[in-house]
PDB file of C-alpha atoms in Angstrom:
ATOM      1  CA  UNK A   1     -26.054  12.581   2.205  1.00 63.00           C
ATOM      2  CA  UNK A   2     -28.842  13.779   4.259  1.00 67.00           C
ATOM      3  CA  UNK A   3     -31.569  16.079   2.765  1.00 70.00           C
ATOM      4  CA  UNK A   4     -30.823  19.898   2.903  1.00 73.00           C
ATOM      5  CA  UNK A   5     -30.749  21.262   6.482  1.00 70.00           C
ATOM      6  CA  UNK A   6     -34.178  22.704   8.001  1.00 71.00           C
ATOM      7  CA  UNK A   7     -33.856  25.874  10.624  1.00 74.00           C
ATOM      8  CA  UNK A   8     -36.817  27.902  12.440  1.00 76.00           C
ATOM      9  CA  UNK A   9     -37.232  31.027  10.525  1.00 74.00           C
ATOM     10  CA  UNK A  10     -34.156  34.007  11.986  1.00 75.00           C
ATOM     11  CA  UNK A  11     -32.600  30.984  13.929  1.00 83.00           C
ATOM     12  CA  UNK A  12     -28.893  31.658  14.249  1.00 81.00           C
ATOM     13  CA  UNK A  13     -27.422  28.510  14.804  1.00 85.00           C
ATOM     14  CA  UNK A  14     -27.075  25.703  11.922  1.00 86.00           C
ATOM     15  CA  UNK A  15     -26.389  28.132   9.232  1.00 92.00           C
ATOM     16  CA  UNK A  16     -24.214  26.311   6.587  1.00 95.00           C
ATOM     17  CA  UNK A  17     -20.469  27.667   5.816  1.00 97.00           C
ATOM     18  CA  UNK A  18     -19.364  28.977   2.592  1.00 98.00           C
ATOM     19  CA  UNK A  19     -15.661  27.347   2.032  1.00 98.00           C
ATOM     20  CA  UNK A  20     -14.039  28.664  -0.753  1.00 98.00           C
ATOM     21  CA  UNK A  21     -10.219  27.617  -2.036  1.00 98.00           C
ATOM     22  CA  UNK A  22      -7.856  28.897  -4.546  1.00 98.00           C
ATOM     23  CA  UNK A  23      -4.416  28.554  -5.919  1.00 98.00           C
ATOM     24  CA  UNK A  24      -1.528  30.506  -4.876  1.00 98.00           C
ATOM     25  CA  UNK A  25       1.950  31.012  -5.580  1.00 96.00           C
ATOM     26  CA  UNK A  26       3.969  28.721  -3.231  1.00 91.00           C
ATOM     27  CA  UNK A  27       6.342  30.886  -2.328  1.00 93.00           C
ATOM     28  CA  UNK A  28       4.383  33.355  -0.847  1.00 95.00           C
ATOM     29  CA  UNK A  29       2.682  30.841   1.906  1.00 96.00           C
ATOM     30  CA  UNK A  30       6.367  29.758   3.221  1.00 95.00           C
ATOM     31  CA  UNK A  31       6.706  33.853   3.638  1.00 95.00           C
ATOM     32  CA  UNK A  32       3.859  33.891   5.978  1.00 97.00           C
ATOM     33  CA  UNK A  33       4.748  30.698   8.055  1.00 97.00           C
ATOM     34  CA  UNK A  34       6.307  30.912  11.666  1.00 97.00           C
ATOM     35  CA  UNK A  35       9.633  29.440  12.189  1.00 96.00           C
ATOM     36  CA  UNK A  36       8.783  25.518  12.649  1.00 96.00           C
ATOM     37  CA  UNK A  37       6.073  25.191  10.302  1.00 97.00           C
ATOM     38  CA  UNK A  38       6.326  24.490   6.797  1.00 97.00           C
ATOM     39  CA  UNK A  39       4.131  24.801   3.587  1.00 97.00           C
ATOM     40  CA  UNK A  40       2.271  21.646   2.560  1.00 96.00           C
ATOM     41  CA  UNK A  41       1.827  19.724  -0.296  1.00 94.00           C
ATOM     42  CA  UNK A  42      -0.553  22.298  -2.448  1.00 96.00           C
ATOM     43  CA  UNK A  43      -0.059  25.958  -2.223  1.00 97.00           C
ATOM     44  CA  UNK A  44      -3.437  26.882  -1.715  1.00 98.00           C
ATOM     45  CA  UNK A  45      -5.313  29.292   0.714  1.00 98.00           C
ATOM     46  CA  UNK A  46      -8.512  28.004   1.986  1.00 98.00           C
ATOM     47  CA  UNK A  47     -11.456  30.932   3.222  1.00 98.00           C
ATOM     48  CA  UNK A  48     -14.474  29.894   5.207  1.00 98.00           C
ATOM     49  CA  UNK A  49     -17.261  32.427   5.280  1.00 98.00           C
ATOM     50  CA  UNK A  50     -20.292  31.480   8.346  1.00 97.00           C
ATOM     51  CA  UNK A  51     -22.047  32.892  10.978  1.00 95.00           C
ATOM     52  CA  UNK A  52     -22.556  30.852  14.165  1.00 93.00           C
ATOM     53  CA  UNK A  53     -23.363  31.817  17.732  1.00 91.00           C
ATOM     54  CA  UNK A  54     -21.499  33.154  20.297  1.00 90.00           C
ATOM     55  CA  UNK A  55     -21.893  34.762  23.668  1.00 87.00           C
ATOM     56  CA  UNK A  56     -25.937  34.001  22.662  1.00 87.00           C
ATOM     57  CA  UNK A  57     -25.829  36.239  19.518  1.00 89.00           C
ATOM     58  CA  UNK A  58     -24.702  35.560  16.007  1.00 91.00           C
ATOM     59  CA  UNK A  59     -21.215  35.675  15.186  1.00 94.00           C
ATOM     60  CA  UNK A  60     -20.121  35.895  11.569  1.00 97.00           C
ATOM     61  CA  UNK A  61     -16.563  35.501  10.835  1.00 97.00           C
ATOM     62  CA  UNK A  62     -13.916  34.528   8.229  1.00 98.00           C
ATOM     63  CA  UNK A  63     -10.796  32.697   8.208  1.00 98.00           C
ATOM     64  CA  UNK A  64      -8.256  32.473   6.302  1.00 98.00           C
ATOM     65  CA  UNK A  65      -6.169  28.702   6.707  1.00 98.00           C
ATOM     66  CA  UNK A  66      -3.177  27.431   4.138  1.00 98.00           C
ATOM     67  CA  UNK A  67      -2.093  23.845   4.526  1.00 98.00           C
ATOM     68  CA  UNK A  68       1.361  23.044   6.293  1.00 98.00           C
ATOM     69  CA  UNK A  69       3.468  20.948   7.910  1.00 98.00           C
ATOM     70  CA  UNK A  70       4.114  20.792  11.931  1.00 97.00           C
ATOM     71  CA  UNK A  71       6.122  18.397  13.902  1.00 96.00           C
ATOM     72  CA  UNK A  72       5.767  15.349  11.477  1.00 95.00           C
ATOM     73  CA  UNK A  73       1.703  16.209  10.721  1.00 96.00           C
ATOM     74  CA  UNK A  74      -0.567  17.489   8.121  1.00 97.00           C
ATOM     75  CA  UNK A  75      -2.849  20.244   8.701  1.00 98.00           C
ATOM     76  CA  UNK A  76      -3.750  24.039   8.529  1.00 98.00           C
ATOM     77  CA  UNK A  77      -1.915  27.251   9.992  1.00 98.00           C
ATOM     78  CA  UNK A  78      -4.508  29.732  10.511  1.00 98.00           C
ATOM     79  CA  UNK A  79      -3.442  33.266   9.246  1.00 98.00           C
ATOM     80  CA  UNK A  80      -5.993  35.158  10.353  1.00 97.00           C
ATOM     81  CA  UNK A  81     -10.123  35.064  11.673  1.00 97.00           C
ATOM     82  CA  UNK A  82     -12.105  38.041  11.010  1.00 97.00           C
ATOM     83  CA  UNK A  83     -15.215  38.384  13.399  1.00 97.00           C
ATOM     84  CA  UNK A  84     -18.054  40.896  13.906  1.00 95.00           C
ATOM     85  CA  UNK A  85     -17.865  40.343  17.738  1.00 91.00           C
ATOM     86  CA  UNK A  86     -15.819  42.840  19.252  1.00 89.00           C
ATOM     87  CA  UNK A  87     -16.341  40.766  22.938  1.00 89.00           C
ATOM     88  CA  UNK A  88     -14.336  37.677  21.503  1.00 90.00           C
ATOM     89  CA  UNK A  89     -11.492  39.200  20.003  1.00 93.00           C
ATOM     90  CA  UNK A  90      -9.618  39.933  22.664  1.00 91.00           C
ATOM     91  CA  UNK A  91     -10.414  36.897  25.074  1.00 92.00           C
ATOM     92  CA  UNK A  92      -9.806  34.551  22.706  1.00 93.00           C
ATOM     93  CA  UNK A  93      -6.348  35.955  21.595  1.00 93.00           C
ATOM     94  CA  UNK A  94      -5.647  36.205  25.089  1.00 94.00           C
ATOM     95  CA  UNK A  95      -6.725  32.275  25.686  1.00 95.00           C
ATOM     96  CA  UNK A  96      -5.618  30.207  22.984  1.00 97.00           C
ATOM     97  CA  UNK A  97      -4.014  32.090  20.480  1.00 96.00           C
ATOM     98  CA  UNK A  98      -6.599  32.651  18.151  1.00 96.00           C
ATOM     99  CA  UNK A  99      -5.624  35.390  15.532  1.00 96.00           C
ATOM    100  CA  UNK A 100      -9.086  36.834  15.435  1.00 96.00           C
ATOM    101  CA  UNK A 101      -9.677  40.577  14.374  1.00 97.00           C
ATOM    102  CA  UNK A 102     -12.772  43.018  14.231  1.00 97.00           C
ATOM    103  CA  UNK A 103     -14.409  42.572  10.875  1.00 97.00           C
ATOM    104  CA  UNK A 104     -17.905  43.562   8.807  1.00 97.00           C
ATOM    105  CA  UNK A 105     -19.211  40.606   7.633  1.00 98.00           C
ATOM    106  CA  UNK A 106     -22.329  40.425   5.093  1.00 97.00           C
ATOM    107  CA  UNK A 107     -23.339  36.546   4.147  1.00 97.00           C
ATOM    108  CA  UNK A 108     -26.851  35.218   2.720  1.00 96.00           C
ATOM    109  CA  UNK A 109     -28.684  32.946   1.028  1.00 95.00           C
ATOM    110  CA  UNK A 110     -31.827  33.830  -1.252  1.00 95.00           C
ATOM    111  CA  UNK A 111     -32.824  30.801  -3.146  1.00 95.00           C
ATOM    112  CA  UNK A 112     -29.957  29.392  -5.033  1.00 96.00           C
ATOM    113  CA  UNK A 113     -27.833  32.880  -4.671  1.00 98.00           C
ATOM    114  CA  UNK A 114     -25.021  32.570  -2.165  1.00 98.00           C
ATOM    115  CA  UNK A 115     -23.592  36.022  -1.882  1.00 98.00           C
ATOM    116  CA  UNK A 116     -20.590  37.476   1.183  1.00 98.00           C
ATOM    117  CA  UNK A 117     -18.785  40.167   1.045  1.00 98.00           C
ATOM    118  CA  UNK A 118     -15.799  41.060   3.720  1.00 98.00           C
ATOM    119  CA  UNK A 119     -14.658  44.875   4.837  1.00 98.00           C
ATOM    120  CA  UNK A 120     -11.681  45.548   7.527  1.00 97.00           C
ATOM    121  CA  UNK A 121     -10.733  49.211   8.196  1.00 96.00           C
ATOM    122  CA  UNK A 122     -13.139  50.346   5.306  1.00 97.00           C
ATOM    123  CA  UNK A 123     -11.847  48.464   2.828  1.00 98.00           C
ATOM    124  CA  UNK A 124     -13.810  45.263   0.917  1.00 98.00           C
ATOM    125  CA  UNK A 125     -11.209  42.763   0.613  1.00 98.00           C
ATOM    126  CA  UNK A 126     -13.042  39.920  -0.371  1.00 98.00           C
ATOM    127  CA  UNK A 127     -16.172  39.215  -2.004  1.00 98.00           C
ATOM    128  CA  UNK A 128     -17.941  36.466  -3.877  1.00 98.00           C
ATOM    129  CA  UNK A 129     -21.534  35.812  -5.439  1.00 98.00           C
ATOM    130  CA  UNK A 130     -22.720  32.428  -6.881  1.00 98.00           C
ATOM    131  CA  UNK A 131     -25.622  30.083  -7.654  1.00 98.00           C
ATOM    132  CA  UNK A 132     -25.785  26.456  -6.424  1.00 98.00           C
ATOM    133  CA  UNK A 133     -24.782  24.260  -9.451  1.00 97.00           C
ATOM    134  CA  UNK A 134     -25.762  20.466  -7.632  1.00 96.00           C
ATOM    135  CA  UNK A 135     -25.295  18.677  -4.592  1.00 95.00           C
ATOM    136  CA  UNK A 136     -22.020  17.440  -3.064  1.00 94.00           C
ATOM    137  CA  UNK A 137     -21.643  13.273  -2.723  1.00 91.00           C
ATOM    138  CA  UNK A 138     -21.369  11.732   1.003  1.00 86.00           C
ATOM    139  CA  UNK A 139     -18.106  11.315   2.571  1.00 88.00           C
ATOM    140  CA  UNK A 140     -16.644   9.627   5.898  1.00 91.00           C
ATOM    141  CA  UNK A 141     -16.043  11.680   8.849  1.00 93.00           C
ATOM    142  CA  UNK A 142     -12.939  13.754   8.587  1.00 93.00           C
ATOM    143  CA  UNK A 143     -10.311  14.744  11.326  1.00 95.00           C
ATOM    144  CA  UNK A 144      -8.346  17.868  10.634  1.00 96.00           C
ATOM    145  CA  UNK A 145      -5.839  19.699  12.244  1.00 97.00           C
ATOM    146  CA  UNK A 146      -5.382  23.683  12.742  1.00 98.00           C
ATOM    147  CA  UNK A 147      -2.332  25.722  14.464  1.00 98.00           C
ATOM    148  CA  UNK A 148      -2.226  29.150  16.008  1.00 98.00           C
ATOM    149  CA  UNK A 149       0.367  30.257  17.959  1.00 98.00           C
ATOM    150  CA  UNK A 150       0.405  31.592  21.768  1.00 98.00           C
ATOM    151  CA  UNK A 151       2.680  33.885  22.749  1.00 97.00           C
ATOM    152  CA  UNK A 152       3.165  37.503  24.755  1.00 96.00           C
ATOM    153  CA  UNK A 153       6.147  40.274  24.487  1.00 95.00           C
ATOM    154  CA  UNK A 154       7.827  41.226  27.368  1.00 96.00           C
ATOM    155  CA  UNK A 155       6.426  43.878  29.453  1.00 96.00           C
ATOM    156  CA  UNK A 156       8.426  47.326  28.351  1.00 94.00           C
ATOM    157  CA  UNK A 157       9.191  45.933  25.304  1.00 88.00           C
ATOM    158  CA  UNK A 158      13.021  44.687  25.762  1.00 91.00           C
ATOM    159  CA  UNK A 159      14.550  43.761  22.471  1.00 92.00           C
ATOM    160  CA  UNK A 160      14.187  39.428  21.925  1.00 93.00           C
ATOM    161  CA  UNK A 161      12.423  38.667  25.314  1.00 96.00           C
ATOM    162  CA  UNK A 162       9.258  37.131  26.362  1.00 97.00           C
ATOM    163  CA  UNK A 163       6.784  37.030  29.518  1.00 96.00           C
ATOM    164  CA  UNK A 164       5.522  34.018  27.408  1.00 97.00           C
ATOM    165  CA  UNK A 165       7.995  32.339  24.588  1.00 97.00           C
ATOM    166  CA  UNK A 166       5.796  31.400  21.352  1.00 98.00           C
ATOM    167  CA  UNK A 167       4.516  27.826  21.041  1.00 98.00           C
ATOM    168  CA  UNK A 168       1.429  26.180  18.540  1.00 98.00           C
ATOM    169  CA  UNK A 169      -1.355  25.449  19.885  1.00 98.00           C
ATOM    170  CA  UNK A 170      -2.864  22.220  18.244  1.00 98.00           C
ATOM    171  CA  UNK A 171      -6.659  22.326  17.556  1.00 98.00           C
ATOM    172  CA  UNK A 172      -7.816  18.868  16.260  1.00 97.00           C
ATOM    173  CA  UNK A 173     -11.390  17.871  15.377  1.00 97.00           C
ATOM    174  CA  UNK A 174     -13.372  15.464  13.521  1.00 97.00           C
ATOM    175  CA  UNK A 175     -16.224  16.570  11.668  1.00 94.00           C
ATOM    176  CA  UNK A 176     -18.723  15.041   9.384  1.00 93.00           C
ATOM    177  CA  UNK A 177     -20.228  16.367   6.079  1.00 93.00           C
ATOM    178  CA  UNK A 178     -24.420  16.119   6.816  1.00 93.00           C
ATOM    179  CA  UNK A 179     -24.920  18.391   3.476  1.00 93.00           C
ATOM    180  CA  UNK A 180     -22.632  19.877   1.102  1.00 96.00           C
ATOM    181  CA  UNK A 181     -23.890  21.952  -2.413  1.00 97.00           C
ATOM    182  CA  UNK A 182     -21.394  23.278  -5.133  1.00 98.00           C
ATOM    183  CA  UNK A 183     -21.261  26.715  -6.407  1.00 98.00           C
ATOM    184  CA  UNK A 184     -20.634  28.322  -9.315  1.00 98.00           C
ATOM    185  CA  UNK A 185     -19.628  32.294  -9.008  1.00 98.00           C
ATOM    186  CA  UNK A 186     -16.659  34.520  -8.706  1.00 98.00           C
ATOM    187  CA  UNK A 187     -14.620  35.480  -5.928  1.00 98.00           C
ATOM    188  CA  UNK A 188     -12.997  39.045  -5.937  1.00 98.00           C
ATOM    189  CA  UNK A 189      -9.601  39.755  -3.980  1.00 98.00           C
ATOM    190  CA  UNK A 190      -9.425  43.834  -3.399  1.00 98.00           C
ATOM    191  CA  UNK A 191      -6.192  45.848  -2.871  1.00 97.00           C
ATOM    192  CA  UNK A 192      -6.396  46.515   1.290  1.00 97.00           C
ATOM    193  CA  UNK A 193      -3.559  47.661   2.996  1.00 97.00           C
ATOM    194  CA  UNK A 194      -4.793  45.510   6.450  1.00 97.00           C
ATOM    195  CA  UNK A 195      -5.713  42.144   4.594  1.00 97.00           C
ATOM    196  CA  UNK A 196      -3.313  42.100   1.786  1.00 97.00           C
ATOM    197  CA  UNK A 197      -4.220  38.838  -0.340  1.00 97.00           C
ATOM    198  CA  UNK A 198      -3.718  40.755  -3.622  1.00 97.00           C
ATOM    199  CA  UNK A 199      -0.166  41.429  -2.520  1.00 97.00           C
ATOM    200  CA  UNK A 200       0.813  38.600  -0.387  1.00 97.00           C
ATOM    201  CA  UNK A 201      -1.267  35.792  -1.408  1.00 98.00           C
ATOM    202  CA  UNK A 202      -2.538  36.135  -5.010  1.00 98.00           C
ATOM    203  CA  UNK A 203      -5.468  34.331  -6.507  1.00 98.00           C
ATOM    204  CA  UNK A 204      -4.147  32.231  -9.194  1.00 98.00           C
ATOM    205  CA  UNK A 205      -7.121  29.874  -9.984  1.00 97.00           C
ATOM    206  CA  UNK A 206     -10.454  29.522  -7.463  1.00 98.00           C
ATOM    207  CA  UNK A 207     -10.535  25.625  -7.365  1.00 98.00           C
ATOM    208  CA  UNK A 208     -13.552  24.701  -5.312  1.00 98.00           C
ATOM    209  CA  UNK A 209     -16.857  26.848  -3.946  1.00 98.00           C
ATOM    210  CA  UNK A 210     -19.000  24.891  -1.799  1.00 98.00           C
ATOM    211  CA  UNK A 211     -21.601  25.524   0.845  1.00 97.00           C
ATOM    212  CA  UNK A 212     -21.656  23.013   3.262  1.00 96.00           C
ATOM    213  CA  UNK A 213     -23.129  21.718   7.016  1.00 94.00           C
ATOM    214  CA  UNK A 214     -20.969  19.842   9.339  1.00 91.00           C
ATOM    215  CA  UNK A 215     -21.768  18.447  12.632  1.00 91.00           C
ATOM    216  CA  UNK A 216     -18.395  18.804  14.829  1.00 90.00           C
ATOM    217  CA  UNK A 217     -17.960  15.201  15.950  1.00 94.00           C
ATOM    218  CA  UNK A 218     -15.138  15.957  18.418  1.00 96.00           C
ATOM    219  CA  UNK A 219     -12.797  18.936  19.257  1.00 96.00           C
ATOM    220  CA  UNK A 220     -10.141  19.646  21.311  1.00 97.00           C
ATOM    221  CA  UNK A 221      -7.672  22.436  21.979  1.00 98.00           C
ATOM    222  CA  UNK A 222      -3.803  21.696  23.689  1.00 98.00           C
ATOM    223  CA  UNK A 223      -0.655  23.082  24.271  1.00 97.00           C
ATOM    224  CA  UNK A 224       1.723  22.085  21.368  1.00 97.00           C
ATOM    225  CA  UNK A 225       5.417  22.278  21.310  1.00 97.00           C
ATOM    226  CA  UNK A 226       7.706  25.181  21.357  1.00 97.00           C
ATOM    227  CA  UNK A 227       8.573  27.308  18.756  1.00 97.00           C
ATOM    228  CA  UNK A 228      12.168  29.128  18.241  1.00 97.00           C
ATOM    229  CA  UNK A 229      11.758  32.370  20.363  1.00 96.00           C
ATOM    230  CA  UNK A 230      14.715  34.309  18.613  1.00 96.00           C
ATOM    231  CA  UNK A 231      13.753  32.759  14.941  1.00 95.00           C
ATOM    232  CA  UNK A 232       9.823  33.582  15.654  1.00 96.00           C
ATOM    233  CA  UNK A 233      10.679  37.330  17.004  1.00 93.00           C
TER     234      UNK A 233
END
């Protein structure tokens, strides 16, 4: 493992990501999964908490991933991708499918205190706050696989029918662990009527809190196969 990550003083890039995962029910992640996707092997719901840069200025964002099943192949549908950058929403909906949304993010560091806290629509949905409890051990690089789906109504909308029919889009990347640090703290799931975890994915047991830095070996972003137009509707 290489020695904890050094940054210039208010740079934005680099930052490590808070990843945070907790048990579920298992029914309630094959409720949320499109037609053509199925739940994986563990019923958990994985949140990652960062702030990176885009368009030149920081962009902090969570997402919310569950592991599944697609065409044969283990991976991650994405649920949902809060950002505080209005100006990517929209384009990258509009691109690849990304399920992004307009969310107030607040995440630090002070010391050994990790702290982030998540509001949509005026309501706090998710927070956590923990201390660093000892360093994570070296692993191999890692690919993983994440799905969002593509798709657009059609224009008027006319009852079943499409301009654009839904399919996945397959985002595959390799990535490899250059620090990792476990956490010890609490995560608190609030009542929101636009992020409903508390009602449709309840917190059962938090299982892992780790802040971590990866350097993305590879990435890549393609058209996957179709989903069931009527079934998805």
């Amino acid at each position: 493992m290489n020695p904890p990550p050094r940054i210039r003083p208010a740079e934005i890039a680099g930052w490590p990501k808070l990843q945070l995962v907790y048990r579920t029910d298992p029914d309630r992640i094959a409720d949320l999964l499109p037609p053509g996707i199925t739940p994986g092997p563990d019923a958990h719901v994985h949140l990652n908490v960062y702030c990176v840069p885009v368009l030149g200025e920081p962009e902090y964002g969570v997402s919310t991933k569950v592991p599944a099943v697609h065409d044969g192949r283990r991976g991650f549908f994405s649920l949902g991708l809060g950002i505080d950058q209005e100006a990517a929403v929209f384009i990258s909906q509009e691109l690849n499918g990304q399920p992004k949304f307009p969310c107030a993010i607040t995440f630090f560091r002070r010391g050994d205190h990790v702290e982030a806290r998540c509001t949509h629509q005026g309501y706090t949905f998710l927070e956590f706050r923990g201390e660093v409890a000892g360093e994570l051990a070296a692993v191999a690089d890692f690919d993983e696989e994440e799905w969002w789906i593509k798709s657009s109504r059609a224009v008027g909308g006319v009852e079943k029918q499409w301009d654009l029919p839904p399919f996945v889009v397959r985002v595959q990347s390799t990535n490899r662990l250059t620090h990792g640090e476990r956490l010890e703290g609490e995560l608190v799931l609030r009542d929101s009527p636009w992020d409903p975890y508390t009602e449709l994915l309840p917190m059962r047991e938090l299982l892992e809190a780790t802040l971590v830095s990866h350097e993305q070996v590879a990435r890549s972003i393609t058209r996957g196969l179709p989903l069931d137009p009527d079934a998805f509707w």
